[in-house]
Amino acid sequence: AILPHTKRVYFLEDGEMAVVEDHTIHITNARTGARIKPRVQKLTWSVAQAEKGKYPFYMLKEIHEQPAALEQIAATSLPYTKRIAQAIKKSYGAYLVGCGSAAYACIAGEYLFSKIARRHVNVAIGSEFGYHLDFLTPKSALLAVSQSGETMDVLEGVKKAKEKNATIMALVNVVGSTLYRIADDRIPIGVGPEKGVASTKALTGMIAHLILLSYALDGRGSEGVAALKHASEATRALLSTPMIKKVVDLVRVLKNYNHIYVIGRGLSYPTSLETALKIKEISYIHAEGMAAGELKHGTLALVEKGTPCIVFLPNDETYGASLAGAMEMKARGGKIIGISHKPHEIFDEYIPVRDTGVATIIPNIVVGQLLGYYLAIERGFDPDKPRNLAKSVTVK
């Protein structure tokens, strides 16, 4: 809101008060009355970045900004990730903490750290992290992940971890936010302002940084950069006119269903969770994401003739097992929508995604974003402003 007027800002901390007069501003400690010299920061976002431009909705604009954002991260972020990697290496017990889509990024990070760097990290949902604090010591490292840097559940856990002298690091999109300021070190996600309530480019930016961080932990930072470049190319291909038409055609089939199931294994598990979230939060269709191996533990009872079942099948070690899950759903009458690098005879509908190794999670998530967006449009809803939700969750 203030970008058209100034890029020079000072963020008031808790317990500070500002008195604004005609030509001066006095900042004081509200408890002691002591004067505070403001540390002015400069905002890096432009007015154009915060406008819709040629797009009808911010969410669509932000989806289409992702290939360039990934390229930018690949080109500029390795020094940050190398520094954070060193802090994690020195730690005894590392945590990834986030809420909503950021929590799914953290789950993806757990797989990435294991697969690429052979390093264990603990993942906690922000609102649940307070129940993990007994394990924290001054040797612990916490990487808090957030778009806004103002999510209350994350901040409360971070402040408690800080009281235990754990090292606090932030992966955050808003420079100058509360999380950014209280962290001991930070990585700016660097994708520009995200105004749609449903996170898109901030989420893929989080995962891009976690891919880089995983490779940096293993001393192979350049491989991480290459992976992001391939992911950017695959994402750009998904956003071509023929591919968008393919997604819209699929959405016109799905829009009248009340329930959609989304499955995957490994990195495709958090992809499934995120895709289900995008569908339900902006199109208001009940969608459930789950690990493909969990179908037989209850969910198959809900699959009947015509039930839409989205399955993520990237070219990795999970392909065969996830395909078996899709076959179980197909045998019970499910309508199988395959998201994969190659077609299969069991697919009723198919969206092709280029194989980019571990980074395939990024274009796969973009497919979920497109499904959610166009389902909302087809059903007559505003994808930027889903009911009952807010961009920055600052209340418990």
GROMACS .gro file of C-alpha atoms in nm:
model
  396
    1ALA     CA    1   0.000   0.000   0.000
    2ILE     CA    2   0.282   0.245   0.070
    3LEU     CA    3   0.495   0.163  -0.237
    4PRO     CA    4   0.353   0.453  -0.444
    5HIS     CA    5   0.463   0.692  -0.169
    6THR     CA    6   0.793   0.563  -0.028
    7LYS     CA    7   1.026   0.264  -0.011
    8ARG     CA    8   1.192   0.382   0.313
    9VAL     CA    9   1.036   0.216   0.618
   10TYR     CA   10   1.091   0.151   0.986
   11PHE     CA   11   0.924  -0.151   1.147
   12LEU     CA   12   0.800  -0.085   1.499
   13GLU     CA   13   0.895  -0.360   1.745
   14ASP     CA   14   0.673  -0.473   2.032
   15GLY     CA   15   0.664  -0.205   2.301
   16GLU     CA   16   0.763   0.083   2.073
   17MET     CA   17   0.557   0.395   2.004
   18ALA     CA   18   0.579   0.648   1.721
   19VAL     CA   19   0.456   1.006   1.748
   20VAL     CA   20   0.408   1.168   1.407
   21GLU     CA   21   0.419   1.548   1.376
   22ASP     CA   22   0.420   1.776   1.073
   23HIS     CA   23   0.783   1.723   0.979
   24THR     CA   24   0.923   1.477   1.233
   25ILE     CA   25   0.865   1.133   1.379
   26HIS     CA   26   0.971   1.048   1.735
   27ILE     CA   27   1.009   0.680   1.825
   28THR     CA   28   1.029   0.582   2.188
   29ASN     CA   29   1.022   0.281   2.416
   30ALA     CA   30   0.660   0.295   2.534
   31ARG     CA   31   0.753   0.154   2.877
   32THR     CA   32   1.060   0.366   2.961
   33GLY     CA   33   1.016   0.670   2.738
   34ALA     CA   34   1.370   0.628   2.602
   35ARG     CA   35   1.421   0.767   2.252
   36ILE     CA   36   1.501   0.513   1.977
   37LYS     CA   37   1.701   0.596   1.667
   38PRO     CA   38   1.516   0.428   1.378
   39ARG     CA   39   1.704   0.186   1.153
   40VAL     CA   40   1.551   0.269   0.816
   41GLN     CA   41   1.514  -0.019   0.568
   42LYS     CA   42   1.455   0.008   0.196
   43LEU     CA   43   1.180  -0.201   0.034
   44THR     CA   44   1.290  -0.388  -0.276
   45TRP     CA   45   0.949  -0.445  -0.438
   46SER     CA   46   0.822  -0.220  -0.716
   47VAL     CA   47   0.474  -0.078  -0.771
   48ALA     CA   48   0.442  -0.279  -1.095
   49GLN     CA   49   0.509  -0.604  -0.908
   50ALA     CA   50   0.213  -0.534  -0.681
   51GLU     CA   51  -0.034  -0.475  -0.965
   52LYS     CA   52  -0.229  -0.727  -1.175
   53GLY     CA   53  -0.117  -0.589  -1.509
   54LYS     CA   54  -0.271  -0.785  -1.798
   55TYR     CA   55  -0.407  -1.062  -1.576
   56PRO     CA   56  -0.767  -1.078  -1.445
   57PHE     CA   57  -0.655  -1.205  -1.103
   58TYR     CA   58  -0.341  -1.182  -0.891
   59MET     CA   59  -0.330  -1.560  -0.853
   60LEU     CA   60  -0.302  -1.616  -1.228
   61LYS     CA   61  -0.035  -1.347  -1.255
   62GLU     CA   62   0.162  -1.506  -0.972
   63ILE     CA   63   0.134  -1.853  -1.127
   64HIS     CA   64   0.279  -1.719  -1.452
   65GLU     CA   65   0.562  -1.541  -1.268
   66GLN     CA   66   0.703  -1.869  -1.140
   67PRO     CA   67   0.945  -1.963  -1.423
   68ALA     CA   68   1.124  -1.627  -1.395
   69ALA     CA   69   1.120  -1.647  -1.014
   70LEU     CA   70   1.284  -1.991  -1.025
   71GLU     CA   71   1.551  -1.862  -1.260
   72GLN     CA   72   1.617  -1.570  -1.027
   73ILE     CA   73   1.655  -1.800  -0.727
   74ALA     CA   74   1.891  -2.024  -0.923
   75ALA     CA   75   2.102  -1.724  -1.021
   76THR     CA   76   2.125  -1.544  -0.687
   77SER     CA   77   2.044  -1.758  -0.384
   78LEU     CA   78   2.328  -2.010  -0.354
   79PRO     CA   79   2.540  -1.789  -0.122
   80TYR     CA   80   2.249  -1.765   0.126
   81THR     CA   81   2.186  -2.139   0.118
   82LYS     CA   82   2.554  -2.225   0.167
   83ARG     CA   83   2.560  -2.012   0.481
   84ILE     CA   84   2.244  -2.172   0.621
   85ALA     CA   85   2.379  -2.517   0.529
   86GLN     CA   86   2.682  -2.457   0.750
   87ALA     CA   87   2.460  -2.366   1.045
   88ILE     CA   88   2.254  -2.684   0.997
   89LYS     CA   89   2.569  -2.895   0.972
   90LYS     CA   90   2.692  -2.761   1.305
   91SER     CA   91   2.360  -2.823   1.478
   92TYR     CA   92   2.256  -3.121   1.686
   93GLY     CA   93   1.890  -3.154   1.595
   94ALA     CA   94   1.739  -2.947   1.313
   95TYR     CA   95   1.375  -2.851   1.262
   96LEU     CA   96   1.168  -2.727   0.968
   97VAL     CA   97   0.856  -2.539   1.082
   98GLY     CA   98   0.572  -2.385   0.882
   99CYS     CA   99   0.193  -2.357   0.849
  100GLY     CA  100  -0.041  -2.436   0.561
  101SER     CA  101   0.140  -2.456   0.227
  102ALA     CA  102   0.466  -2.373   0.406
  103ALA     CA  103   0.415  -2.686   0.620
  104TYR     CA  104   0.392  -2.891   0.301
  105ALA     CA  105   0.714  -2.728   0.181
  106CYS     CA  106   0.872  -2.842   0.508
  107ILE     CA  107   0.754  -3.201   0.450
  108ALA     CA  108   0.909  -3.181   0.102
  109GLY     CA  109   1.226  -3.050   0.266
  110GLU     CA  110   1.240  -3.356   0.490
  111TYR     CA  111   1.241  -3.582   0.183
  112LEU     CA  112   1.492  -3.360   0.000
  113PHE     CA  113   1.736  -3.347   0.292
  114SER     CA  114   1.719  -3.726   0.323
  115LYS     CA  115   1.739  -3.806  -0.050
  116ILE     CA  116   2.003  -3.552  -0.154
  117ALA     CA  117   2.206  -3.475   0.158
  118ARG     CA  118   2.140  -3.792   0.362
  119ARG     CA  119   2.055  -3.565   0.656
  120HIS     CA  120   1.766  -3.605   0.899
  121VAL     CA  121   1.552  -3.305   0.991
  122ASN     CA  122   1.242  -3.291   1.208
  123VAL     CA  123   0.927  -3.138   1.059
  124ALA     CA  124   0.661  -2.968   1.270
  125ILE     CA  125   0.342  -2.782   1.183
  126GLY     CA  126   0.372  -2.434   1.331
  127SER     CA  127   0.068  -2.470   1.555
  128GLU     CA  128   0.206  -2.801   1.689
  129PHE     CA  129   0.567  -2.695   1.733
  130GLY     CA  130   0.506  -2.578   2.089
  131TYR     CA  131   0.472  -2.944   2.184
  132HIS     CA  132   0.822  -3.025   2.051
  133LEU     CA  133   1.009  -2.767   2.255
  134ASP     CA  134   1.124  -3.009   2.524
  135PHE     CA  135   1.384  -3.140   2.282
  136LEU     CA  136   1.539  -2.803   2.201
  137THR     CA  137   1.887  -2.711   2.326
  138PRO     CA  138   2.139  -2.439   2.240
  139LYS     CA  139   2.273  -2.684   1.978
  140SER     CA  140   1.938  -2.704   1.798
  141ALA     CA  141   1.872  -2.525   1.468
  142LEU     CA  142   1.528  -2.413   1.355
  143LEU     CA  143   1.447  -2.310   0.998
  144ALA     CA  144   1.109  -2.134   1.005
  145VAL     CA  145   0.936  -2.114   0.666
  146SER     CA  146   0.677  -1.845   0.591
  147GLN     CA  147   0.551  -1.630   0.306
  148SER     CA  148   0.444  -1.334   0.520
  149GLY     CA  149   0.679  -1.370   0.815
  150GLU     CA  150   0.385  -1.274   1.037
  151THR     CA  151   0.209  -1.609   1.092
  152MET     CA  152   0.128  -1.614   1.463
  153ASP     CA  153   0.167  -1.989   1.519
  154VAL     CA  154   0.514  -1.985   1.363
  155LEU     CA  155   0.624  -1.675   1.553
  156GLU     CA  156   0.513  -1.810   1.890
  157GLY     CA  157   0.715  -2.128   1.840
  158VAL     CA  158   1.016  -1.933   1.716
  159LYS     CA  159   1.011  -1.703   2.019
  160LYS     CA  160   0.998  -2.002   2.255
  161ALA     CA  161   1.283  -2.170   2.068
  162LYS     CA  162   1.482  -1.848   2.098
  163GLU     CA  163   1.431  -1.859   2.476
  164LYS     CA  164   1.603  -2.198   2.469
  165ASN     CA  165   1.894  -2.040   2.278
  166ALA     CA  166   1.835  -2.246   1.964
  167THR     CA  167   1.969  -2.099   1.640
  168ILE     CA  168   1.681  -1.940   1.448
  169MET     CA  169   1.688  -1.916   1.069
  170ALA     CA  170   1.410  -1.791   0.843
  171LEU     CA  171   1.306  -1.872   0.487
  172VAL     CA  172   1.066  -1.583   0.430
  173ASN     CA  173   0.934  -1.372   0.143
  174VAL     CA  174   0.871  -1.041   0.321
  175VAL     CA  175   1.195  -0.862   0.403
  176GLY     CA  176   1.153  -0.669   0.726
  177SER     CA  177   0.869  -0.890   0.858
  178THR     CA  178   0.869  -0.999   1.222
  179LEU     CA  179   1.017  -1.340   1.141
  180TYR     CA  180   1.282  -1.180   0.923
  181ARG     CA  181   1.384  -0.945   1.203
  182ILE     CA  182   1.397  -1.191   1.492
  183ALA     CA  183   1.588  -1.464   1.306
  184ASP     CA  184   1.962  -1.505   1.359
  185ASP     CA  185   2.003  -1.559   0.984
  186ARG     CA  186   1.765  -1.565   0.694
  187ILE     CA  187   1.709  -1.651   0.327
  188PRO     CA  188   1.478  -1.411   0.141
  189ILE     CA  189   1.253  -1.619  -0.085
  190GLY     CA  190   1.278  -1.332  -0.330
  191VAL     CA  191   0.974  -1.387  -0.552
  192GLY     CA  192   0.821  -1.042  -0.510
  193PRO     CA  193   0.485  -0.957  -0.353
  194GLU     CA  194   0.226  -1.234  -0.345
  195LYS     CA  195  -0.124  -1.088  -0.311
  196GLY     CA  196  -0.345  -1.387  -0.387
  197VAL     CA  197  -0.450  -1.557  -0.062
  198ALA     CA  198  -0.367  -1.901  -0.202
  199SER     CA  199   0.012  -1.921  -0.211
  200THR     CA  200   0.168  -2.003  -0.548
  201LYS     CA  201   0.506  -1.851  -0.633
  202ALA     CA  202   0.603  -1.816  -0.267
  203LEU     CA  203   0.550  -2.190  -0.216
  204THR     CA  204   0.749  -2.299  -0.522
  205GLY     CA  205   1.012  -2.046  -0.413
  206MET     CA  206   1.030  -2.213  -0.071
  207ILE     CA  207   1.077  -2.554  -0.230
  208ALA     CA  208   1.335  -2.417  -0.474
  209HIS     CA  209   1.541  -2.289  -0.181
  210LEU     CA  210   1.506  -2.620   0.003
  211ILE     CA  211   1.631  -2.802  -0.308
  212LEU     CA  212   1.931  -2.567  -0.320
  213LEU     CA  213   1.987  -2.607   0.053
  214SER     CA  214   1.980  -2.987   0.026
  215TYR     CA  215   2.243  -2.985  -0.246
  216ALA     CA  216   2.450  -2.727  -0.057
  217LEU     CA  217   2.448  -2.955   0.250
  218ASP     CA  218   2.607  -3.222   0.031
  219GLY     CA  219   2.859  -2.983  -0.127
  220ARG     CA  220   2.687  -2.996  -0.467
  221GLY     CA  221   2.535  -2.651  -0.491
  222SER     CA  222   2.585  -2.626  -0.868
  223GLU     CA  223   2.369  -2.936  -0.918
  224GLY     CA  224   2.092  -2.766  -0.726
  225VAL     CA  225   2.117  -2.461  -0.952
  226ALA     CA  226   2.092  -2.686  -1.260
  227ALA     CA  227   1.788  -2.865  -1.114
  228LEU     CA  228   1.605  -2.533  -1.065
  229LYS     CA  229   1.679  -2.425  -1.421
  230HIS     CA  230   1.526  -2.749  -1.550
  231ALA     CA  231   1.224  -2.699  -1.322
  232SER     CA  232   1.181  -2.348  -1.460
  233GLU     CA  233   1.178  -2.481  -1.817
  234ALA     CA  234   0.927  -2.753  -1.727
  235THR     CA  235   0.704  -2.498  -1.554
  236ARG     CA  236   0.717  -2.264  -1.853
  237ALA     CA  237   0.607  -2.552  -2.077
  238LEU     CA  238   0.307  -2.616  -1.849
  239LEU     CA  239   0.202  -2.252  -1.885
  240SER     CA  240   0.190  -2.267  -2.266
  241THR     CA  241  -0.146  -2.210  -2.435
  242PRO     CA  242  -0.195  -2.576  -2.542
  243MET     CA  243  -0.126  -2.703  -2.190
  244ILE     CA  244  -0.357  -2.446  -2.030
  245LYS     CA  245  -0.632  -2.560  -2.271
  246LYS     CA  246  -0.570  -2.919  -2.162
  247VAL     CA  247  -0.609  -2.821  -1.797
  248VAL     CA  248  -0.926  -2.619  -1.865
  249ASP     CA  249  -1.080  -2.911  -2.055
  250LEU     CA  250  -1.009  -3.135  -1.756
  251VAL     CA  251  -1.151  -2.880  -1.515
  252ARG     CA  252  -1.479  -2.871  -1.707
  253VAL     CA  253  -1.510  -3.243  -1.634
  254LEU     CA  254  -1.416  -3.209  -1.266
  255LYS     CA  255  -1.614  -2.899  -1.168
  256ASN     CA  256  -1.939  -3.080  -1.091
  257TYR     CA  257  -1.792  -3.337  -0.854
  258ASN     CA  258  -1.816  -3.298  -0.476
  259HIS     CA  259  -1.509  -3.503  -0.380
  260ILE     CA  260  -1.163  -3.539  -0.536
  261TYR     CA  261  -0.880  -3.760  -0.407
  262VAL     CA  262  -0.512  -3.686  -0.473
  263ILE     CA  263  -0.234  -3.938  -0.411
  264GLY     CA  264   0.143  -3.972  -0.437
  265ARG     CA  265   0.445  -4.112  -0.256
  266GLY     CA  266   0.776  -3.961  -0.153
  267LEU     CA  267   0.801  -3.602  -0.275
  268SER     CA  268   0.463  -3.651  -0.441
  269TYR     CA  269   0.301  -3.691  -0.098
  270PRO     CA  270   0.340  -3.320  -0.005
  271THR     CA  271   0.255  -3.243  -0.369
  272SER     CA  272  -0.076  -3.426  -0.317
  273LEU     CA  273  -0.145  -3.238   0.007
  274GLU     CA  274  -0.078  -2.904  -0.162
  275THR     CA  275  -0.289  -2.986  -0.469
  276ALA     CA  276  -0.583  -3.085  -0.246
  277LEU     CA  277  -0.541  -2.762  -0.050
  278LYS     CA  278  -0.547  -2.549  -0.364
  279ILE     CA  279  -0.863  -2.720  -0.489
  280LYS     CA  280  -1.056  -2.688  -0.165
  281GLU     CA  281  -0.950  -2.339  -0.059
  282ILE     CA  282  -1.051  -2.159  -0.378
  283SER     CA  283  -1.299  -2.386  -0.561
  284TYR     CA  284  -1.471  -2.516  -0.243
  285ILE     CA  285  -1.469  -2.876  -0.368
  286HIS     CA  286  -1.375  -3.123  -0.095
  287ALA     CA  287  -1.033  -3.259  -0.189
  288GLU     CA  288  -0.820  -3.500   0.012
  289GLY     CA  289  -0.448  -3.549  -0.042
  290MET     CA  290  -0.271  -3.853   0.098
  291ALA     CA  291   0.018  -4.094   0.071
  292ALA     CA  292  -0.079  -4.352  -0.191
  293GLY     CA  293   0.004  -4.641   0.041
  294GLU     CA  294  -0.263  -4.524   0.288
  295LEU     CA  295  -0.556  -4.584   0.053
  296LYS     CA  296  -0.623  -4.932   0.184
  297HIS     CA  297  -0.645  -4.798   0.541
  298GLY     CA  298  -0.986  -4.645   0.492
  299THR     CA  299  -1.012  -4.417   0.189
  300LEU     CA  300  -1.085  -4.693  -0.064
  301ALA     CA  301  -1.423  -4.730   0.109
  302LEU     CA  302  -1.515  -4.388  -0.035
  303VAL     CA  303  -1.416  -4.462  -0.395
  304GLU     CA  304  -1.706  -4.548  -0.621
  305LYS     CA  305  -1.783  -4.533  -0.992
  306GLY     CA  306  -1.674  -4.198  -1.135
  307THR     CA  307  -1.486  -4.071  -0.825
  308PRO     CA  308  -1.206  -3.841  -0.952
  309CYS     CA  309  -0.862  -3.963  -0.839
  310ILE     CA  310  -0.554  -3.753  -0.923
  311VAL     CA  311  -0.227  -3.947  -0.906
  312PHE     CA  312   0.124  -3.796  -0.927
  313LEU     CA  313   0.364  -4.035  -1.100
  314PRO     CA  314   0.706  -3.874  -1.154
  315ASN     CA  315   1.001  -4.070  -1.290
  316ASP     CA  316   1.141  -4.181  -0.954
  317GLU     CA  317   1.145  -4.478  -0.719
  318THR     CA  318   0.780  -4.422  -0.623
  319TYR     CA  319   0.638  -4.473  -0.973
  320GLY     CA  320   0.546  -4.842  -0.948
  321ALA     CA  321   0.400  -4.830  -0.598
  322SER     CA  322   0.194  -4.517  -0.669
  323LEU     CA  323   0.071  -4.670  -0.995
  324ALA     CA  324  -0.046  -4.971  -0.795
  325GLY     CA  325  -0.249  -4.734  -0.574
  326ALA     CA  326  -0.407  -4.580  -0.883
  327MET     CA  327  -0.495  -4.929  -1.006
  328GLU     CA  328  -0.668  -5.002  -0.674
  329MET     CA  329  -0.881  -4.691  -0.722
  330LYS     CA  330  -0.946  -4.778  -1.087
  331ALA     CA  331  -1.064  -5.127  -0.989
  332ARG     CA  332  -1.331  -4.966  -0.769
  333GLY     CA  333  -1.458  -4.740  -1.046
  334GLY     CA  334  -1.238  -4.437  -0.986
  335LYS     CA  335  -1.173  -4.187  -1.267
  336ILE     CA  336  -0.791  -4.173  -1.286
  337ILE     CA  337  -0.618  -3.846  -1.375
  338GLY     CA  338  -0.249  -3.911  -1.428
  339ILE     CA  339   0.011  -3.636  -1.378
  340SER     CA  340   0.330  -3.793  -1.512
  341HIS     CA  341   0.622  -3.786  -1.753
  342LYS     CA  342   0.453  -4.057  -1.965
  343PRO     CA  343   0.099  -4.181  -2.036
  344HIS     CA  344  -0.044  -4.508  -1.905
  345GLU     CA  345  -0.339  -4.719  -2.016
  346ILE     CA  346  -0.519  -4.680  -1.682
  347PHE     CA  347  -0.538  -4.300  -1.714
  348ASP     CA  348  -0.879  -4.160  -1.803
  349GLU     CA  349  -0.721  -3.814  -1.827
  350TYR     CA  350  -0.351  -3.725  -1.857
  351ILE     CA  351  -0.145  -3.411  -1.795
  352PRO     CA  352   0.219  -3.450  -1.912
  353VAL     CA  353   0.496  -3.300  -1.697
  354ARG     CA  354   0.863  -3.306  -1.799
  355ASP     CA  355   1.097  -3.518  -1.589
  356THR     CA  356   1.335  -3.288  -1.400
  357GLY     CA  357   1.453  -3.531  -1.130
  358VAL     CA  358   1.384  -3.428  -0.771
  359ALA     CA  359   1.284  -3.081  -0.895
  360THR     CA  360   0.980  -3.233  -1.072
  361ILE     CA  361   0.791  -3.154  -0.753
  362ILE     CA  362   0.782  -2.790  -0.865
  363PRO     CA  363   0.603  -2.828  -1.201
  364ASN     CA  364   0.380  -3.096  -1.044
  365ILE     CA  365   0.270  -2.842  -0.782
  366VAL     CA  366   0.204  -2.590  -1.060
  367VAL     CA  367  -0.041  -2.840  -1.215
  368GLY     CA  368  -0.224  -2.839  -0.880
  369GLN     CA  369  -0.229  -2.459  -0.880
  370LEU     CA  370  -0.377  -2.449  -1.230
  371LEU     CA  371  -0.643  -2.705  -1.139
  372GLY     CA  372  -0.743  -2.504  -0.833
  373TYR     CA  373  -0.745  -2.172  -1.019
  374TYR     CA  374  -0.950  -2.286  -1.319
  375LEU     CA  375  -1.191  -2.484  -1.101
  376ALA     CA  376  -1.260  -2.162  -0.910
  377ILE     CA  377  -1.313  -1.968  -1.234
  378GLU     CA  378  -1.541  -2.234  -1.385
  379ARG     CA  379  -1.747  -2.243  -1.065
  380GLY     CA  380  -1.779  -1.864  -1.056
  381PHE     CA  381  -1.559  -1.785  -0.754
  382ASP     CA  382  -1.291  -1.520  -0.695
  383PRO     CA  383  -0.961  -1.714  -0.664
  384ASP     CA  384  -0.785  -1.416  -0.501
  385LYS     CA  385  -1.026  -1.392  -0.208
  386PRO     CA  386  -1.145  -1.732  -0.083
  387ARG     CA  387  -1.416  -1.712   0.179
  388ASN     CA  388  -1.324  -1.725   0.548
  389LEU     CA  389  -0.948  -1.705   0.477
  390ALA     CA  390  -0.680  -1.435   0.498
  391LYS     CA  391  -0.337  -1.389   0.343
  392SER     CA  392  -0.148  -1.350   0.669
  393VAL     CA  393  -0.272  -1.560   0.960
  394THR     CA  394  -0.199  -1.338   1.260
  395VAL     CA  395  -0.457  -1.480   1.502
  396LYS     CA  396  -0.471  -1.818   1.674
   0.00000   0.00000   0.00000
